[in-house]
Short mmCIF file of C-alpha atoms in Angstrom, two decimals:
data_model
loop_
_atom_site.label_atom_id
_atom_site.label_comp_id
_atom_site.label_asym_id
_atom_site.label_seq_id
_atom_site.Cartn_x
_atom_site.Cartn_y
_atom_site.Cartn_z
CA UNK M 657 0.57 -19.91 3.51
CA UNK M 658 -0.42 -23.27 2.23
CA UNK M 659 1.58 -26.22 3.43
CA UNK M 660 1.34 -27.51 -0.12
CA UNK M 661 3.29 -24.68 -1.62
CA UNK M 662 6.35 -25.17 -3.78
CA UNK M 663 9.81 -25.19 -2.14
CA UNK M 664 10.31 -21.60 -3.28
CA UNK M 665 7.10 -20.56 -1.55
CA UNK M 666 8.23 -22.30 1.61
CA UNK M 667 11.57 -20.50 1.46
CA UNK M 668 9.77 -17.20 1.03
CA UNK M 669 7.40 -18.01 3.88
CA UNK M 670 10.31 -18.81 6.21
CA UNK M 671 11.98 -15.60 5.14
CA UNK M 672 8.83 -13.69 6.08
CA UNK M 673 8.78 -15.35 9.50
CA UNK M 674 12.45 -14.56 10.06
CA UNK M 675 11.80 -10.89 9.37
CA UNK M 676 8.56 -10.60 11.32
CA UNK M 677 10.20 -9.34 14.49
CA UNK M 678 12.19 -6.57 12.86
CA UNK M 679 9.36 -4.04 12.69
CA UNK M 680 10.98 -2.63 9.57
CA UNK M 681 8.10 -3.00 7.15
CA UNK M 682 8.03 0.65 6.17
CA UNK M 683 11.73 1.53 6.39
CA UNK M 684 12.33 1.45 2.66
CA UNK M 685 9.88 4.31 2.47
CA UNK M 686 10.30 6.14 5.75
CA UNK M 687 14.08 5.89 6.08
CA UNK M 688 14.95 7.07 2.59
CA UNK M 689 16.88 10.11 1.57
CA UNK M 690 15.28 12.35 -1.02
CA UNK M 691 16.50 14.18 -4.08
CA UNK M 692 14.14 17.09 -3.76
CA UNK M 693 10.91 15.18 -4.52
CA UNK M 694 8.15 15.31 -1.95
CA UNK M 695 5.31 12.88 -1.41
CA UNK M 696 2.04 12.81 0.50
CA UNK M 697 0.91 11.03 3.63
CA UNK M 698 3.44 8.53 4.93
CA UNK M 699 5.91 9.79 2.36
CA UNK M 700 6.21 12.98 4.39
CA UNK M 701 8.14 10.95 6.95
CA UNK M 702 11.02 10.40 4.52
CA UNK M 703 14.22 12.07 5.66
CA UNK M 704 16.01 14.31 3.21
CA UNK M 705 19.65 14.26 2.14
CA UNK M 706 19.62 17.95 1.23
CA UNK M 707 18.14 17.99 -2.26
CA UNK M 708 19.74 17.89 -5.72
CA UNK M 709 22.69 20.13 -4.85
CA UNK M 710 23.67 17.91 -1.95
CA UNK M 711 23.28 14.82 -4.12
CA UNK M 712 25.55 16.31 -6.76
CA UNK M 713 28.15 17.18 -4.14
CA UNK M 714 28.00 13.61 -2.88
CA UNK M 715 28.64 12.18 -6.34
CA UNK M 716 24.98 11.60 -7.16
CA UNK M 717 24.37 9.19 -4.31
CA UNK M 718 21.56 8.79 -1.78
CA UNK M 719 21.38 6.68 1.33
CA UNK M 720 18.21 4.76 2.03
CA UNK M 721 17.17 2.06 4.46
CA UNK M 722 15.81 -1.07 2.90
CA UNK M 723 12.94 -3.16 4.24
CA UNK M 724 15.22 -4.85 6.77
CA UNK M 725 16.48 -1.54 8.16
CA UNK M 726 19.87 -1.78 6.44
CA UNK M 727 21.30 1.55 5.25
CA UNK M 728 22.27 1.31 1.59
CA UNK M 729 23.95 3.88 -0.65
CA UNK M 730 22.32 3.99 -4.08
CA UNK M 731 22.57 6.20 -7.18
CA UNK M 732 20.44 9.32 -6.97
CA UNK M 733 19.13 8.47 -10.44
CA UNK M 734 19.60 4.75 -11.10
CA UNK M 735 19.90 3.90 -14.78
CA UNK M 736 20.49 0.13 -14.84
CA UNK M 737 17.99 -1.64 -12.60
CA UNK M 738 17.77 -5.40 -12.15
CA UNK M 739 14.58 -6.77 -10.56
CA UNK M 740 14.53 -10.16 -8.83
CA UNK M 741 10.76 -10.48 -8.31
CA UNK M 742 7.78 -9.72 -10.49
CA UNK M 743 6.53 -7.34 -7.80
CA UNK M 744 9.70 -5.25 -8.25
CA UNK M 745 9.33 -5.52 -12.02
CA UNK M 746 5.68 -4.49 -11.87
CA UNK M 747 6.58 -1.45 -9.77
CA UNK M 748 9.45 -0.31 -11.98
CA UNK M 749 7.38 -0.64 -15.15
CA UNK M 750 4.48 1.23 -13.56
CA UNK M 751 6.88 4.10 -12.93
CA UNK M 752 7.88 4.25 -16.60
CA UNK M 753 11.29 2.61 -16.16
CA UNK M 754 12.63 -0.36 -18.10
CA UNK M 755 15.01 -2.66 -16.23
CA UNK M 756 18.14 -4.18 -17.73
CA UNK M 757 17.58 -7.58 -16.12
CA UNK M 758 14.55 -9.46 -14.78
CA UNK M 759 13.61 -12.85 -13.38
CA UNK M 760 10.86 -15.22 -14.46
CA UNK M 761 7.42 -14.94 -12.92
CA UNK M 762 6.11 -16.81 -9.90
CA UNK M 763 5.65 -20.47 -10.80
CA UNK M 764 6.75 -19.73 -14.38
CA UNK M 765 9.72 -20.42 -16.64
CA UNK M 766 9.18 -17.09 -18.38
CA UNK M 767 8.22 -13.54 -17.46
CA UNK M 768 4.62 -13.03 -16.28
CA UNK M 769 2.23 -12.96 -19.22
CA UNK M 770 0.65 -9.67 -18.15
CA UNK M 771 4.05 -7.95 -18.34
CA UNK M 772 5.51 -9.80 -21.31
CA UNK M 773 4.90 -7.12 -23.93
CA UNK M 774 6.61 -4.55 -21.70
CA UNK M 775 9.85 -6.52 -21.27
CA UNK M 776 10.54 -7.66 -24.81
CA UNK M 777 14.30 -7.92 -25.25
CA UNK M 778 15.12 -7.54 -21.55
CA UNK M 779 17.54 -10.30 -20.45
CA UNK M 780 16.23 -12.86 -17.95
CA UNK M 781 18.83 -13.30 -15.20
CA UNK M 782 17.23 -16.25 -13.41
CA UNK M 783 14.06 -17.50 -11.77
CA UNK M 784 12.12 -15.72 -9.04
CA UNK M 785 14.59 -14.90 -6.23
CA UNK M 786 17.07 -17.32 -7.83
CA UNK M 787 19.44 -15.10 -9.81
CA UNK M 788 22.23 -16.55 -11.94
CA UNK M 789 25.16 -14.40 -10.87
CA UNK M 790 26.98 -14.40 -14.19
CA UNK M 791 23.82 -13.12 -15.86
CA UNK M 792 23.37 -10.42 -13.21
CA UNK M 793 26.98 -9.32 -13.73
CA UNK M 794 26.44 -9.16 -17.49
CA UNK M 795 23.49 -6.79 -16.92
CA UNK M 796 25.87 -4.29 -15.23
CA UNK M 797 23.30 -3.08 -12.69
CA UNK M 798 23.67 0.09 -10.66
CA UNK M 799 20.65 -0.94 -8.55
CA UNK M 800 19.28 -4.38 -7.69
CA UNK M 801 15.77 -4.65 -6.29
CA UNK M 802 15.76 -7.93 -4.39
CA UNK M 803 12.14 -8.28 -3.29
CA UNK M 804 11.85 -10.25 -0.05
CA UNK M 805 15.17 -12.03 -0.56
CA UNK M 806 16.63 -13.10 2.78
CA UNK M 807 19.26 -15.63 1.72
CA UNK M 808 22.31 -13.91 3.15
CA UNK M 809 24.73 -15.79 0.91
CA UNK M 810 22.87 -14.69 -2.19
CA UNK M 811 22.60 -11.13 -0.89
CA UNK M 812 26.35 -11.10 -0.23
CA UNK M 813 27.04 -12.13 -3.81
CA UNK M 814 24.63 -9.53 -5.14
CA UNK M 815 26.25 -6.81 -3.04
CA UNK M 816 29.61 -7.76 -4.49
CA UNK M 817 28.14 -7.03 -7.91
CA UNK M 818 26.74 -3.71 -6.64
CA UNK M 819 26.42 -2.52 -3.04
CA UNK M 820 23.19 -0.84 -4.18
CA UNK M 821 21.13 -3.97 -3.52
CA UNK M 822 17.82 -3.41 -1.73
CA UNK M 823 15.45 -5.82 -0.01
CA UNK M 824 12.22 -4.10 -0.99
CA UNK M 825 9.53 -6.02 0.91
CA UNK M 826 8.94 -6.64 4.60
CA UNK M 827 6.47 -9.22 5.97
CA UNK M 828 3.57 -6.92 6.75
CA UNK M 829 3.91 -4.62 3.73
CA UNK M 830 0.95 -4.42 1.42
CA UNK M 831 1.67 -3.74 -2.23
CA UNK M 832 1.02 -0.02 -1.92
CA UNK M 833 3.63 0.43 0.80
CA UNK M 834 6.20 -1.64 -1.07
CA UNK M 835 5.46 0.29 -4.25
CA UNK M 836 5.92 3.64 -2.53
CA UNK M 837 9.24 2.39 -1.15
CA UNK M 838 10.42 1.33 -4.58
CA UNK M 839 9.22 4.64 -5.97
CA UNK M 840 11.31 6.45 -3.40
CA UNK M 841 14.35 4.26 -4.14
CA UNK M 842 14.24 5.15 -7.84
CA UNK M 843 13.56 8.80 -7.00
CA UNK M 844 9.96 8.76 -8.27
CA UNK M 845 7.98 8.91 -5.03
CA UNK M 846 5.66 11.68 -6.20
CA UNK M 847 4.84 9.65 -9.32
CA UNK M 848 4.28 6.52 -7.19
CA UNK M 849 1.79 8.39 -5.02
CA UNK M 850 -0.09 9.49 -8.15
CA UNK M 851 -0.20 5.92 -9.47
CA UNK M 852 -1.76 4.76 -6.20
CA UNK M 853 -4.27 7.61 -6.18
CA UNK M 854 -5.28 6.72 -9.73
CA UNK M 855 -5.62 3.06 -8.73
CA UNK M 856 -7.81 3.92 -5.72
CA UNK M 857 -10.09 6.00 -7.92
CA UNK M 858 -10.31 3.28 -10.57
CA UNK M 859 -11.06 0.53 -8.02
CA UNK M 860 -13.80 2.57 -6.39
CA UNK M 861 -15.35 3.45 -9.77
CA UNK M 862 -15.22 -0.16 -11.00
CA UNK M 863 -16.77 -1.40 -7.77
CA UNK M 864 -19.59 1.09 -8.08
CA UNK M 865 -20.43 -0.19 -11.57
CA UNK M 866 -21.09 -3.81 -10.58
CA UNK M 867 -24.86 -3.45 -10.55
CA UNK M 868 -26.53 -6.34 -8.74
CA UNK M 869 -23.10 -7.71 -7.78
CA UNK M 870 -22.09 -4.55 -5.94
CA UNK M 871 -20.80 -5.63 -2.51
CA UNK M 872 -20.93 -9.34 -3.43
CA UNK M 873 -19.01 -11.85 -1.30
CA UNK M 874 -16.10 -13.08 -3.42
CA UNK M 875 -14.08 -16.17 -2.62
CA UNK M 876 -10.45 -15.99 -3.77
CA UNK M 877 -8.79 -19.39 -3.98
CA UNK M 878 -5.56 -20.91 -5.23
CA UNK M 879 -5.76 -24.60 -6.06
CA UNK M 880 -2.66 -26.50 -5.00
CA UNK M 881 -1.85 -30.11 -5.90
CA UNK M 882 -3.15 -31.14 -2.45
CA UNK M 883 -6.24 -28.96 -2.39
CA UNK M 884 -7.58 -25.40 -2.28
CA UNK M 885 -6.25 -22.52 -0.18
CA UNK M 886 -8.28 -19.37 0.23
CA UNK M 887 -6.55 -16.02 0.52
CA UNK M 888 -6.83 -13.79 3.56
CA UNK M 889 -8.32 -10.31 3.22
CA UNK M 890 -5.05 -8.38 3.09
CA UNK M 891 -3.44 -10.66 0.56
CA UNK M 892 -3.02 -8.71 -2.66
CA UNK M 893 -6.06 -9.81 -4.70
CA UNK M 894 -8.20 -9.80 -1.55
CA UNK M 895 -7.20 -6.22 -0.92
CA UNK M 896 -8.12 -5.19 -4.46
CA UNK M 897 -11.56 -6.77 -3.99
CA UNK M 898 -12.06 -4.81 -0.77
CA UNK M 899 -10.95 -1.59 -2.50
CA UNK M 900 -13.75 -2.28 -5.00
CA UNK M 901 -16.27 -2.44 -2.16
CA UNK M 902 -16.67 -6.21 -2.37
CA UNK M 903 -16.84 -8.44 0.68
CA UNK M 904 -15.55 -11.88 1.60
CA UNK M 905 -17.52 -14.97 2.63
CA UNK M 906 -17.89 -15.40 6.38
CA UNK M 907 -15.33 -18.21 6.47
CA UNK M 908 -12.78 -15.98 4.71
CA UNK M 909 -13.41 -12.79 6.68
CA UNK M 910 -9.96 -12.86 8.23
CA UNK M 911 -7.23 -10.24 8.31
CA UNK M 912 -3.82 -11.31 7.09
CA UNK M 913 -1.82 -11.48 3.86
CA UNK M 914 -1.28 -15.22 3.54
CA UNK M 915 -3.02 -18.32 2.19
CA UNK M 916 -4.64 -20.94 4.39
CA UNK M 917 -3.29 -24.49 4.49
CA UNK M 918 -4.74 -26.69 1.76
CA UNK M 919 -8.27 -27.75 2.62
CA UNK M 920 -9.66 -31.25 2.45
CA UNK M 921 -12.88 -32.04 0.59
CA UNK M 922 -14.62 -32.17 3.98
CA UNK M 923 -13.90 -28.45 4.40
CA UNK M 924 -14.43 -27.40 0.80
CA UNK M 925 -17.49 -25.36 1.80
CA UNK M 926 -15.03 -22.74 3.12
CA UNK M 927 -14.27 -21.72 -0.47
CA UNK M 928 -17.91 -21.02 -1.35
CA UNK M 929 -19.18 -17.50 -1.94
CA UNK M 930 -21.40 -15.43 -4.20
CA UNK M 931 -18.55 -15.67 -6.70
CA UNK M 932 -15.57 -18.03 -6.73
CA UNK M 933 -12.28 -16.92 -8.31
CA UNK M 934 -9.92 -19.86 -8.89
CA UNK M 935 -6.24 -19.75 -9.76
CA UNK M 936 -3.38 -22.22 -10.02
CA UNK M 937 0.39 -21.83 -10.23
CA UNK M 938 1.58 -25.24 -11.44
CA UNK M 939 0.51 -27.95 -13.84
CA UNK M 940 -0.06 -30.23 -10.85
CA UNK M 941 -2.40 -27.64 -9.39
CA UNK M 942 -4.32 -27.41 -12.66
CA UNK M 943 -4.65 -31.21 -12.77
CA UNK M 944 -5.90 -31.30 -9.16
CA UNK M 945 -8.51 -28.62 -9.89
CA UNK M 946 -9.71 -30.43 -13.01
CA UNK M 947 -10.01 -33.67 -11.04
CA UNK M 948 -12.05 -32.16 -8.20
CA UNK M 949 -14.49 -30.42 -10.54
CA UNK M 950 -16.19 -33.75 -11.24
CA UNK M 951 -16.68 -34.56 -7.54
CA UNK M 952 -20.03 -34.02 -5.76
CA UNK M 953 -18.47 -31.91 -2.97
CA UNK M 954 -17.32 -29.36 -5.54
CA UNK M 955 -20.49 -29.49 -7.60
CA UNK M 956 -22.59 -28.73 -4.51
CA UNK M 957 -20.94 -25.36 -3.93
CA UNK M 958 -23.37 -22.48 -4.39
CA UNK M 959 -21.03 -20.57 -6.67
CA UNK M 960 -20.66 -23.64 -8.89
CA UNK M 961 -24.43 -24.24 -9.05
CA UNK M 962 -24.98 -20.60 -10.00
CA UNK M 963 -22.25 -20.70 -12.65
CA UNK M 964 -20.37 -18.05 -10.69
CA UNK M 965 -16.88 -19.58 -10.93
CA UNK M 966 -14.11 -17.73 -12.70
CA UNK M 967 -10.63 -19.04 -13.57
CA UNK M 968 -7.93 -16.38 -13.25
CA UNK M 969 -4.16 -16.15 -13.69
CA UNK M 970 -2.41 -17.33 -10.52
CA UNK M 971 0.80 -15.54 -11.48
CA UNK M 972 -1.18 -12.31 -11.05
CA UNK M 973 -3.76 -13.08 -8.36
CA UNK M 974 -1.55 -15.20 -6.11
CA UNK M 975 1.35 -12.76 -5.73
CA UNK M 976 2.17 -9.83 -3.46
CA UNK M 977 1.09 -7.58 -6.29
CA UNK M 978 1.74 -4.18 -7.76
CA UNK M 979 -0.15 -1.50 -9.64
CA UNK M 980 -0.12 -3.25 -13.02
CA UNK M 981 -1.25 -6.54 -11.47
CA UNK M 982 -3.95 -4.65 -9.55
CA UNK M 983 -5.24 -3.30 -12.85
CA UNK M 984 -5.54 -6.87 -14.15
CA UNK M 985 -7.47 -7.96 -11.05
CA UNK M 986 -9.87 -5.01 -11.35
CA UNK M 987 -10.45 -5.96 -14.98
CA UNK M 988 -11.01 -9.64 -14.18
CA UNK M 989 -13.52 -8.86 -11.46
CA UNK M 990 -15.30 -6.25 -13.54
CA UNK M 991 -15.61 -8.56 -16.52
CA UNK M 992 -16.94 -11.44 -14.42
CA UNK M 993 -19.35 -9.46 -12.26
CA UNK M 994 -20.68 -7.29 -15.06
CA UNK M 995 -18.92 -3.95 -14.67
CA UNK M 996 -19.71 -1.33 -17.30
CA UNK M 997 -16.97 -0.54 -19.77
#
């Protein structure tokens, strides 16, 4: 991650590091009980609690393990879901569910723009991973999806509101694994698998329609107040680009799901590529990007000379992602690189 990230990003980065040794990245998926739904692939590893009859006998409860390995009893069919990250929100909406409480988007004081029309009237209970407890209580949740929350004091308070509070993301999870885990937690694993299959097909089709830009090397960059950070290949937007058959510039051909530290102007050539996708998350980042665009080092980039720079929404591209965000990224890339409609 960039050393120039906001305090919230630094907290989240430290949380990721604290969890890295647990090896529990897939436990939300693989340790879950099931209410008679069956999935494919890794979903086959999910343990079963005996099906609907057993769930009914147990008072409509299931026991799952969250992304930290903690066993949590949750409703077999949750009805009042509160999401504490936009990744959780994205996942729930993609599964046709409407939460009763949400948080603002990453770097935003409002819900993410790409989800706004889907959450009209849903109460906001705080900022990203910063819930206001009174507002969470007022939402009367029977399930809280807590993203990569690792603040034990906050988790304790949430679990006092409802013990059915799940950490849904582990450090090495990509968005597909997290999404399948959330799908399992809300008893829609089969539907989650279909959503991913549909996404894979759409990404491959869109990538095949890029004409002369098929297989192009795309640079994916977030501009921070102190400079640009490029995203590693397994970071969300980077992964979508790879699923479309695109490549990354040599300097960015690195596995991982993080951002690099902010680069100085002397190293700005690292962000060059056939195409350059630029995002920001804060007003300071936008100002820094605007300032550098008049400097010779920026103007000498090949992508800039070729008019191959594209500004995109950082609250979509610079997150851990989900199926609805992935659809936005596919659309952005397709529009820029000339995909057929």
